[in-house]
């Protein structure tokens, strides 16, 4: 009923929402999930945190942002930090397929961020989130096992509910708002927090080791993202939602 009242017939919003569902719910989250089983959660979080750099480079390539010396230096410093953190984990045991999946997740997330910045920002966020969820459900449902959900305990169902309402719909509404307010590369810079929380949560829940090079490496990542995305002039204006939803 809510969607019916919020311009659900807007063809542009439907198309953009479906595209975002394929890019984020299916491609980004799907590749990241499979990568976790091969290279560990901490490595996945670290590699997908390259998304701000990829987003910035792609934004420059299509002409919506400018790459100056400060931003270029920030990219170099940030990637140096990623290499410092990832290097000890890659040598000897890292699975190349898992690394490729994590890198692919960063790429598709960057594409979705630019898609939101250039196209989806003009539409109603709730309508976009609805069609995004529809696209993800339609594509991924055939891969679900027939007896997996009925066999879940109460805690499992609560986890599914949390993932659907908070992690999926709620997080995407917040993300669309941030991209709308901050611009693509500046919003993507919030991924700065991912390596830190990824390492801490991976250590807390999965007993993954934290190396002595991790904190200096993360400091380089933080400084690089700050240098590459901070703009004293503020974000460029974004398209406003049309009163008619078109």
Coordinates of C-alpha atoms in Angstrom, one line a residue:
X1 CA 0.0 0.0 0.0
X2 CA 2.8 2.4 0.8
X3 CA 4.4 1.8 -2.6
X4 CA 1.1 2.3 -4.4
X5 CA 0.9 5.7 -2.8
X6 CA 4.4 6.8 -3.7
X7 CA 4.6 6.9 -7.5
X8 CA 5.1 3.2 -8.0
X9 CA 4.1 3.6 -11.7
X10 CA 7.1 5.8 -12.3
X11 CA 8.9 3.7 -15.0
X12 CA 12.2 5.3 -14.4
X13 CA 12.1 4.5 -10.7
X14 CA 11.1 0.9 -11.4
X15 CA 14.0 0.5 -13.9
X16 CA 16.6 2.2 -11.6
X17 CA 15.4 0.2 -8.6
X18 CA 15.7 -3.1 -10.5
X19 CA 19.2 -2.2 -11.7
X20 CA 20.3 -1.3 -8.2
X21 CA 18.9 -4.6 -7.0
X22 CA 20.9 -6.5 -9.5
X23 CA 24.1 -4.5 -8.8
X24 CA 23.9 -4.5 -5.0
X25 CA 21.6 -7.3 -3.7
X26 CA 22.7 -9.8 -6.3
X27 CA 26.1 -9.0 -7.6
X28 CA 27.8 -7.1 -4.7
X29 CA 26.4 -9.0 -1.8
X30 CA 26.4 -12.3 -3.6
X31 CA 30.1 -12.1 -4.5
X32 CA 31.0 -10.8 -1.1
X33 CA 29.1 -13.6 0.6
X34 CA 30.8 -16.3 -1.5
X35 CA 34.2 -14.7 -1.1
X36 CA 33.9 -14.9 2.7
X37 CA 33.9 -18.6 2.5
X38 CA 37.2 -18.6 0.6
X39 CA 39.3 -15.8 2.0
X40 CA 37.7 -14.8 5.3
X41 CA 35.5 -12.0 6.4
X42 CA 38.3 -9.6 7.3
X43 CA 39.9 -9.9 3.9
X44 CA 36.6 -9.4 2.1
X45 CA 35.8 -6.2 4.1
X46 CA 39.3 -4.8 3.4
X47 CA 39.2 -5.5 -0.3
X48 CA 35.7 -4.1 -0.7
X49 CA 36.8 -1.0 1.0
X50 CA 38.7 -0.2 -2.2
X51 CA 35.3 0.9 -3.5
X52 CA 35.8 4.6 -2.6
X53 CA 38.9 4.7 -4.8
X54 CA 37.2 2.9 -7.7
X55 CA 34.2 5.2 -7.3
X56 CA 36.4 8.3 -7.5
X57 CA 38.3 7.0 -10.6
X58 CA 35.1 6.1 -12.4
X59 CA 33.5 9.4 -11.5
X60 CA 36.5 11.2 -13.0
X61 CA 36.4 9.0 -16.1
X62 CA 32.8 9.9 -16.8
X63 CA 33.3 13.6 -16.1
X64 CA 31.3 14.2 -13.0
X65 CA 34.2 14.8 -10.6
X66 CA 37.7 16.2 -11.0
X67 CA 41.0 14.4 -10.1
X68 CA 43.6 16.8 -8.9
X69 CA 47.1 16.1 -7.4
X70 CA 45.7 15.8 -3.8
X71 CA 43.1 13.2 -4.8
X72 CA 45.7 11.3 -6.8
X73 CA 48.0 11.2 -3.8
X74 CA 45.2 10.1 -1.6
X75 CA 44.5 7.1 -3.9
X76 CA 48.1 6.1 -3.8
X77 CA 48.3 6.4 0.0
X78 CA 45.1 4.5 0.4
X79 CA 46.0 1.7 -1.8
X80 CA 49.4 1.5 0.0
X81 CA 47.4 1.0 3.3
X82 CA 45.3 -1.7 1.7
X83 CA 48.5 -3.5 0.5
X84 CA 50.0 -3.2 4.0
X85 CA 47.0 -4.9 5.6
X86 CA 46.3 -7.4 2.9
X87 CA 49.9 -8.4 2.1
X88 CA 50.5 -10.8 5.0
X89 CA 47.1 -12.4 4.4
X90 CA 47.5 -12.9 0.7
X91 CA 50.9 -14.7 0.8
X92 CA 50.8 -18.4 1.0
X93 CA 47.1 -19.2 1.5
X94 CA 44.8 -16.7 -0.2
X95 CA 42.4 -18.1 -2.7
X96 CA 42.5 -16.2 -6.0
X97 CA 38.9 -16.9 -6.8
X98 CA 37.9 -15.4 -3.5
X99 CA 40.0 -12.4 -4.1
X100 CA 38.5 -11.9 -7.5
X101 CA 35.0 -12.2 -6.0
X102 CA 35.8 -9.6 -3.4
X103 CA 37.3 -7.2 -6.0
X104 CA 34.2 -7.7 -8.2
X105 CA 32.0 -6.8 -5.2
X106 CA 33.9 -3.5 -4.8
X107 CA 33.5 -2.8 -8.6
X108 CA 29.8 -3.5 -8.7
X109 CA 29.2 -1.4 -5.6
X110 CA 31.1 1.5 -7.1
X111 CA 28.9 1.2 -10.3
X112 CA 25.8 1.2 -8.1
X113 CA 27.0 4.3 -6.3
X114 CA 27.5 6.2 -9.5
X115 CA 24.1 4.9 -10.8
X116 CA 22.5 6.2 -7.7
X117 CA 24.3 9.6 -8.0
X118 CA 23.5 10.1 -11.7
X119 CA 20.1 8.5 -12.1
X120 CA 18.4 7.1 -9.0
X121 CA 18.7 10.3 -6.9
X122 CA 15.8 11.9 -8.7
X123 CA 13.3 9.2 -7.6
X124 CA 11.5 8.4 -4.3
X125 CA 14.0 6.4 -2.1
X126 CA 11.3 4.2 -0.7
X127 CA 10.1 3.2 -4.2
X128 CA 13.7 2.5 -5.3
X129 CA 14.3 0.4 -2.2
X130 CA 11.1 -1.6 -2.9
X131 CA 12.0 -2.5 -6.5
X132 CA 15.6 -3.1 -5.5
X133 CA 14.4 -5.7 -3.0
X134 CA 12.1 -7.2 -5.6
X135 CA 14.9 -7.7 -8.0
X136 CA 17.1 -9.3 -5.4
X137 CA 14.4 -11.7 -4.3
X138 CA 13.4 -12.7 -7.8
X139 CA 16.9 -13.5 -8.8
X140 CA 18.1 -15.2 -5.6
X141 CA 15.0 -17.1 -4.6
X142 CA 15.6 -20.0 -7.1
X143 CA 19.0 -20.6 -5.4
X144 CA 17.4 -21.0 -1.9
X145 CA 17.1 -24.5 -0.7
X146 CA 13.5 -25.7 -0.3
X147 CA 13.9 -26.7 3.4
X148 CA 16.4 -24.1 4.6
X149 CA 14.0 -21.5 6.0
X150 CA 11.4 -23.8 7.6
X151 CA 14.2 -25.5 9.5
X152 CA 15.4 -22.3 11.0
X153 CA 15.0 -21.8 14.8
X154 CA 13.5 -18.6 16.2
X155 CA 16.9 -16.9 16.3
X156 CA 17.4 -17.7 12.7
X157 CA 14.1 -16.1 11.7
X158 CA 14.9 -13.1 13.7
X159 CA 18.3 -12.9 11.9
X160 CA 16.5 -13.1 8.5
X161 CA 14.1 -10.3 9.6
X162 CA 17.0 -8.1 10.8
X163 CA 18.8 -8.7 7.5
X164 CA 15.7 -7.8 5.4
X165 CA 14.4 -4.8 7.3
X166 CA 17.5 -3.2 8.7
X167 CA 20.6 -4.4 6.8
X168 CA 18.9 -4.4 3.4
X169 CA 16.0 -1.9 3.2
X170 CA 17.0 0.4 6.0
X171 CA 20.7 0.5 5.0
X172 CA 19.8 1.2 1.4
X173 CA 17.5 4.1 2.3
X174 CA 20.3 5.6 4.4
X175 CA 22.8 5.0 1.6
X176 CA 20.6 6.7 -1.0
X177 CA 20.2 9.7 1.4
X178 CA 24.0 9.9 1.9
X179 CA 24.8 9.8 -1.8
X180 CA 22.1 12.4 -2.5
X181 CA 23.6 14.7 0.2
X182 CA 27.3 14.1 -0.1
X183 CA 27.9 13.0 -3.7
X184 CA 29.3 9.7 -4.9
X185 CA 32.9 9.7 -3.9
X186 CA 32.4 11.4 -0.6
X187 CA 29.6 9.0 0.4
X188 CA 31.8 6.1 -0.7
X189 CA 34.5 7.4 1.7
X190 CA 32.4 6.2 4.6
X191 CA 33.7 2.7 3.7
X192 CA 36.7 3.9 5.7
X193 CA 35.0 2.3 8.7
X194 CA 34.7 -1.1 7.1
X195 CA 38.3 -2.4 7.5
X196 CA 38.4 -1.4 11.2
X197 CA 35.1 -3.0 12.1
X198 CA 35.8 -5.9 9.8
X199 CA 39.0 -6.8 11.6
X200 CA 37.5 -6.3 15.0
X201 CA 34.3 -8.3 14.3
X202 CA 36.3 -11.0 12.5
X203 CA 38.5 -11.3 15.5
X204 CA 35.7 -11.3 18.0
X205 CA 33.3 -13.7 16.3
X206 CA 35.7 -15.8 14.1
X207 CA 39.0 -15.6 16.0
X208 CA 40.7 -14.1 13.0
X209 CA 44.2 -12.8 13.9
X210 CA 45.0 -9.1 13.9
X211 CA 48.5 -8.4 12.7
X212 CA 50.8 -5.7 14.0
X213 CA 50.8 -4.1 10.6
X214 CA 47.0 -3.8 10.5
X215 CA 46.6 -0.6 12.5
X216 CA 49.3 1.4 10.5
X217 CA 47.8 0.1 7.3
X218 CA 44.3 1.2 8.3
X219 CA 45.7 4.6 9.2
X220 CA 47.1 4.9 5.6
X221 CA 43.7 3.8 4.2
X222 CA 42.0 6.4 6.4
X223 CA 44.4 9.2 5.4
X224 CA 44.2 8.2 1.7
X225 CA 40.4 8.3 1.6
X226 CA 40.3 11.6 3.4
X227 CA 42.8 13.1 1.0
X228 CA 41.0 11.7 -2.1
X229 CA 37.5 12.6 -1.2
X230 CA 37.5 15.7 1.1
X231 CA 36.3 18.8 -0.7
X232 CA 36.1 22.1 1.1
X233 CA 33.6 23.4 -1.5
X234 CA 31.1 20.7 -0.6
X235 CA 29.4 18.2 -2.9
X236 CA 28.0 19.0 -6.3
X237 CA 24.2 19.5 -6.4
X238 CA 22.2 16.4 -7.2
X239 CA 19.0 16.1 -9.2
X240 CA 15.9 16.6 -7.0
X241 CA 13.0 14.2 -7.0
X242 CA 10.4 15.3 -9.5
X243 CA 6.9 16.2 -8.1
X244 CA 5.4 13.8 -10.6
X245 CA 8.0 11.1 -10.1
X246 CA 9.4 11.4 -13.7

